[in-house]
């Protein structure tokens, strides 16, 4: 498998869903993904239809559209979950116990694919602590396998936390410039993008890749042993 420079510094990059290890986030005709358009990209975590989504995403800005638009938006899913639990424990329980269906199907360089999984928006570990926050409206299936009464409760809770996400007080917005690189926890941080317009003066081009937490933790432990310092994990 071919490896990038960043890959060699840390460890193997997650190749799934990325051609030649890297994803080129750039507007194009006939786009099969909302990220490859100039439209507003709502807040989301990546690849929720996988049983084991990549834990880390890296975005490197190659080109940025001049003028307005094209800004990245970030929201801490753990923070809004904790606030929701304090303000409305019942809605927190609904989102941490009721599964939504996520899917993605089509034809790519790997051939035909049909990915499906059901999971909760708020995922808890065996101690009841937050372990993952999963959210992606454009990957969420319209099919729900719950009772009508539960569906009403789920949508009510979903709308509530959605409003919290979109509250500017809970967001960080930053327009990357060429050379910038952002690394985010895909199990916790949602990201999005404001819409933009491609002009003769320039477009917007980000290069992205994924890595897994187990590989990163392995690398940190190996480096700690080599440098004779306490391991951070």
Coordinates of C-alpha atoms in Angstrom, one line a residue:
X1 CA 0.0 0.0 0.0
X2 CA 1.3 3.4 -1.0
X3 CA 2.0 5.8 2.0
X4 CA 1.9 9.5 2.3
X5 CA 4.4 11.7 4.3
X6 CA 1.9 12.2 7.1
X7 CA 1.2 8.5 7.1
X8 CA 4.9 7.7 7.7
X9 CA 5.1 10.2 10.6
X10 CA 2.2 8.6 12.5
X11 CA 1.2 5.2 11.1
X12 CA -1.1 3.7 8.5
X13 CA -3.9 5.9 7.1
X14 CA -7.4 4.4 6.9
X15 CA -7.8 3.7 3.2
X16 CA -11.5 2.9 3.3
X17 CA -13.6 5.4 1.4
X18 CA -10.5 7.3 0.2
X19 CA -8.9 6.7 -3.2
X20 CA -5.1 6.4 -3.0
X21 CA -5.3 7.2 0.8
X22 CA -6.4 10.8 0.2
X23 CA -9.8 12.4 -0.5
X24 CA -9.9 15.5 -2.6
X25 CA -12.7 17.7 -1.3
X26 CA -13.4 20.0 -4.3
X27 CA -16.5 21.0 -6.2
X28 CA -17.1 19.0 -9.3
X29 CA -19.8 18.3 -11.9
X30 CA -21.9 15.2 -11.2
X31 CA -20.9 15.0 -7.6
X32 CA -22.0 11.9 -5.7
X33 CA -21.4 13.5 -2.3
X34 CA -22.6 16.8 -0.9
X35 CA -19.0 17.6 0.1
X36 CA -18.1 17.9 -3.6
X37 CA -20.6 20.7 -4.3
X38 CA -20.5 24.4 -3.5
X39 CA -23.7 24.1 -1.3
X40 CA -23.9 24.6 2.4
X41 CA -22.6 21.4 4.1
X42 CA -24.5 20.8 7.4
X43 CA -22.7 19.8 10.5
X44 CA -22.0 16.1 10.6
X45 CA -19.5 13.3 11.6
X46 CA -18.0 11.3 8.8
X47 CA -18.9 7.8 7.6
X48 CA -21.6 7.0 10.2
X49 CA -22.8 4.0 8.1
X50 CA -19.7 2.1 9.0
X51 CA -19.6 -0.2 12.1
X52 CA -16.2 1.2 12.9
X53 CA -15.9 4.8 11.6
X54 CA -12.4 6.3 11.4
X55 CA -11.6 8.1 14.6
X56 CA -9.6 11.0 13.3
X57 CA -10.0 13.2 10.2
X58 CA -7.3 15.5 8.8
X59 CA -8.1 18.4 6.4
X60 CA -5.4 20.3 4.6
X61 CA -6.3 23.5 2.7
X62 CA -4.8 23.6 -0.7
X63 CA -6.9 26.4 -2.2
X64 CA -9.5 28.7 -0.7
X65 CA -12.2 30.6 -2.5
X66 CA -11.8 34.4 -2.3
X67 CA -14.5 36.6 -0.8
X68 CA -17.2 35.2 1.4
X69 CA -18.2 31.6 1.9
X70 CA -16.3 28.4 2.3
X71 CA -15.8 28.7 6.1
X72 CA -15.4 25.5 8.2
X73 CA -17.8 25.1 11.2
X74 CA -17.1 22.9 14.2
X75 CA -19.2 21.8 17.1
X76 CA -18.3 19.6 20.1
X77 CA -20.9 16.8 20.2
X78 CA -20.0 15.9 23.7
X79 CA -20.6 19.4 25.0
X80 CA -24.1 19.7 23.5
X81 CA -24.9 16.2 24.8
X82 CA -23.9 17.1 28.3
X83 CA -25.9 20.3 28.2
X84 CA -28.9 18.4 26.8
X85 CA -28.6 15.8 29.7
X86 CA -28.6 18.7 32.2
X87 CA -31.6 20.5 30.6
X88 CA -33.7 17.6 29.5
X89 CA -32.6 14.1 30.7
X90 CA -35.5 12.4 29.0
X91 CA -34.4 13.6 25.5
X92 CA -30.8 12.6 26.3
X93 CA -32.1 9.1 27.1
X94 CA -34.0 8.9 23.9
X95 CA -31.0 9.9 21.8
X96 CA -28.7 7.5 23.7
X97 CA -31.1 4.5 23.5
X98 CA -32.9 4.8 20.2
X99 CA -31.2 3.8 16.9
X100 CA -31.3 5.7 13.6
X101 CA -30.5 4.0 10.3
X102 CA -27.6 5.3 8.3
X103 CA -26.8 4.2 4.7
X104 CA -24.7 4.9 1.7
X105 CA -24.9 3.1 -1.7
X106 CA -23.5 3.7 -5.1
X107 CA -20.6 2.9 -7.4
X108 CA -17.1 4.0 -6.8
X109 CA -13.5 3.0 -7.6
X110 CA -14.0 -0.1 -5.4
X111 CA -17.1 -1.1 -7.3
X112 CA -20.7 -1.2 -6.2
X113 CA -21.3 -0.7 -2.5
X114 CA -24.3 -0.8 -0.1
X115 CA -23.4 0.3 3.4
X116 CA -26.0 0.2 6.2
X117 CA -26.0 0.3 10.0
X118 CA -28.3 1.3 12.8
X119 CA -26.9 3.3 15.8
X120 CA -27.7 5.9 18.4
X121 CA -26.8 9.6 18.1
X122 CA -25.2 9.5 21.5
X123 CA -23.2 6.4 22.2
X124 CA -22.3 5.5 25.8
X125 CA -19.7 3.1 27.2
X126 CA -20.3 0.4 29.8
X127 CA -20.0 3.0 32.6
X128 CA -22.6 5.3 31.0
X129 CA -19.9 7.8 29.9
X130 CA -20.0 9.5 26.4
X131 CA -17.9 7.5 23.9
X132 CA -19.2 8.7 20.5
X133 CA -21.4 11.3 19.0
X134 CA -22.8 10.3 15.6
X135 CA -24.7 12.8 13.4
X136 CA -25.2 13.1 9.7
X137 CA -28.5 14.1 8.2
X138 CA -27.4 13.5 4.7
X139 CA -26.5 9.9 5.5
X140 CA -29.5 9.2 7.7
X141 CA -32.1 6.8 6.2
X142 CA -35.7 7.9 6.1
X143 CA -36.7 4.4 7.3
X144 CA -37.3 4.1 11.0
X145 CA -37.8 0.8 12.8
X146 CA -39.5 2.1 15.9
X147 CA -43.1 2.6 17.0
X148 CA -44.9 5.8 15.9
X149 CA -44.9 7.0 19.5
X150 CA -41.2 6.5 19.8
X151 CA -40.5 8.1 16.5
X152 CA -42.3 11.3 17.7
X153 CA -40.1 11.3 20.9
X154 CA -37.0 10.7 18.8
X155 CA -37.7 13.5 16.3
X156 CA -38.5 15.9 19.2
X157 CA -35.2 15.1 20.8
X158 CA -33.4 15.3 17.5
X159 CA -34.7 18.7 16.7
X160 CA -33.8 20.0 20.1
X161 CA -30.1 18.9 19.9
X162 CA -30.1 20.1 16.3
X163 CA -31.0 23.6 17.4
X164 CA -28.2 23.4 20.0
X165 CA -25.7 22.5 17.3
X166 CA -26.7 25.4 15.1
X167 CA -26.5 27.9 18.0
X168 CA -23.6 30.2 17.1
X169 CA -22.6 30.2 20.8
X170 CA -21.8 26.5 20.4
X171 CA -19.9 26.8 17.1
X172 CA -16.4 27.6 16.0
X173 CA -16.3 29.0 12.5
X174 CA -13.0 29.5 10.7
X175 CA -12.1 30.0 7.1
X176 CA -9.0 28.1 6.3
X177 CA -6.2 29.5 4.2
X178 CA -3.8 27.6 2.0
X179 CA -1.4 25.7 4.2
X180 CA -3.8 25.3 7.1
X181 CA -4.4 21.9 8.5
X182 CA -7.2 20.8 10.8
X183 CA -7.2 17.6 12.8
X184 CA -10.5 16.6 14.5
X185 CA -11.9 13.7 16.5
X186 CA -14.6 12.1 14.3
X187 CA -16.1 10.4 17.4
X188 CA -16.8 13.8 19.0
X189 CA -16.5 16.8 16.8
X190 CA -19.0 17.7 14.0
X191 CA -17.8 19.7 11.1
X192 CA -19.6 21.6 8.3
X193 CA -19.0 24.3 5.7
X194 CA -20.8 27.4 4.6
X195 CA -21.7 27.6 0.9
X196 CA -19.5 29.4 -1.6
X197 CA -19.3 30.4 -5.3
X198 CA -16.5 29.3 -7.6
X199 CA -15.2 32.3 -9.6
X200 CA -12.4 32.9 -12.1
X201 CA -10.3 34.1 -9.2
X202 CA -10.3 30.7 -7.5
X203 CA -12.1 27.8 -6.0
X204 CA -11.9 25.8 -2.8
X205 CA -9.8 22.6 -2.5
X206 CA -9.2 20.6 0.6
X207 CA -7.2 17.4 0.9
X208 CA -8.4 15.0 3.6
X209 CA -7.5 11.7 5.1
X210 CA -8.6 9.4 8.0
X211 CA -6.7 7.6 10.7
X212 CA -7.8 5.2 13.5
X213 CA -7.4 5.9 17.2
X214 CA -6.0 2.5 17.9
X215 CA -3.1 3.1 15.5
X216 CA -2.5 6.6 16.9
X217 CA -2.5 5.2 20.5
X218 CA -0.1 2.4 19.4
X219 CA 2.3 5.0 17.9
X220 CA 2.2 7.2 21.0
X221 CA 2.9 4.2 23.3
X222 CA 5.8 3.1 21.0
X223 CA 7.3 6.6 21.0
X224 CA 6.9 6.9 24.7
X225 CA 8.8 3.7 25.2
X226 CA 11.5 4.8 22.7
X227 CA 11.9 8.2 24.4
X228 CA 11.6 6.7 27.9
X229 CA 8.8 9.0 28.9
X230 CA 5.3 8.2 30.4
X231 CA 2.8 7.0 27.9
X232 CA -0.1 9.4 27.4
X233 CA -2.5 6.6 26.7

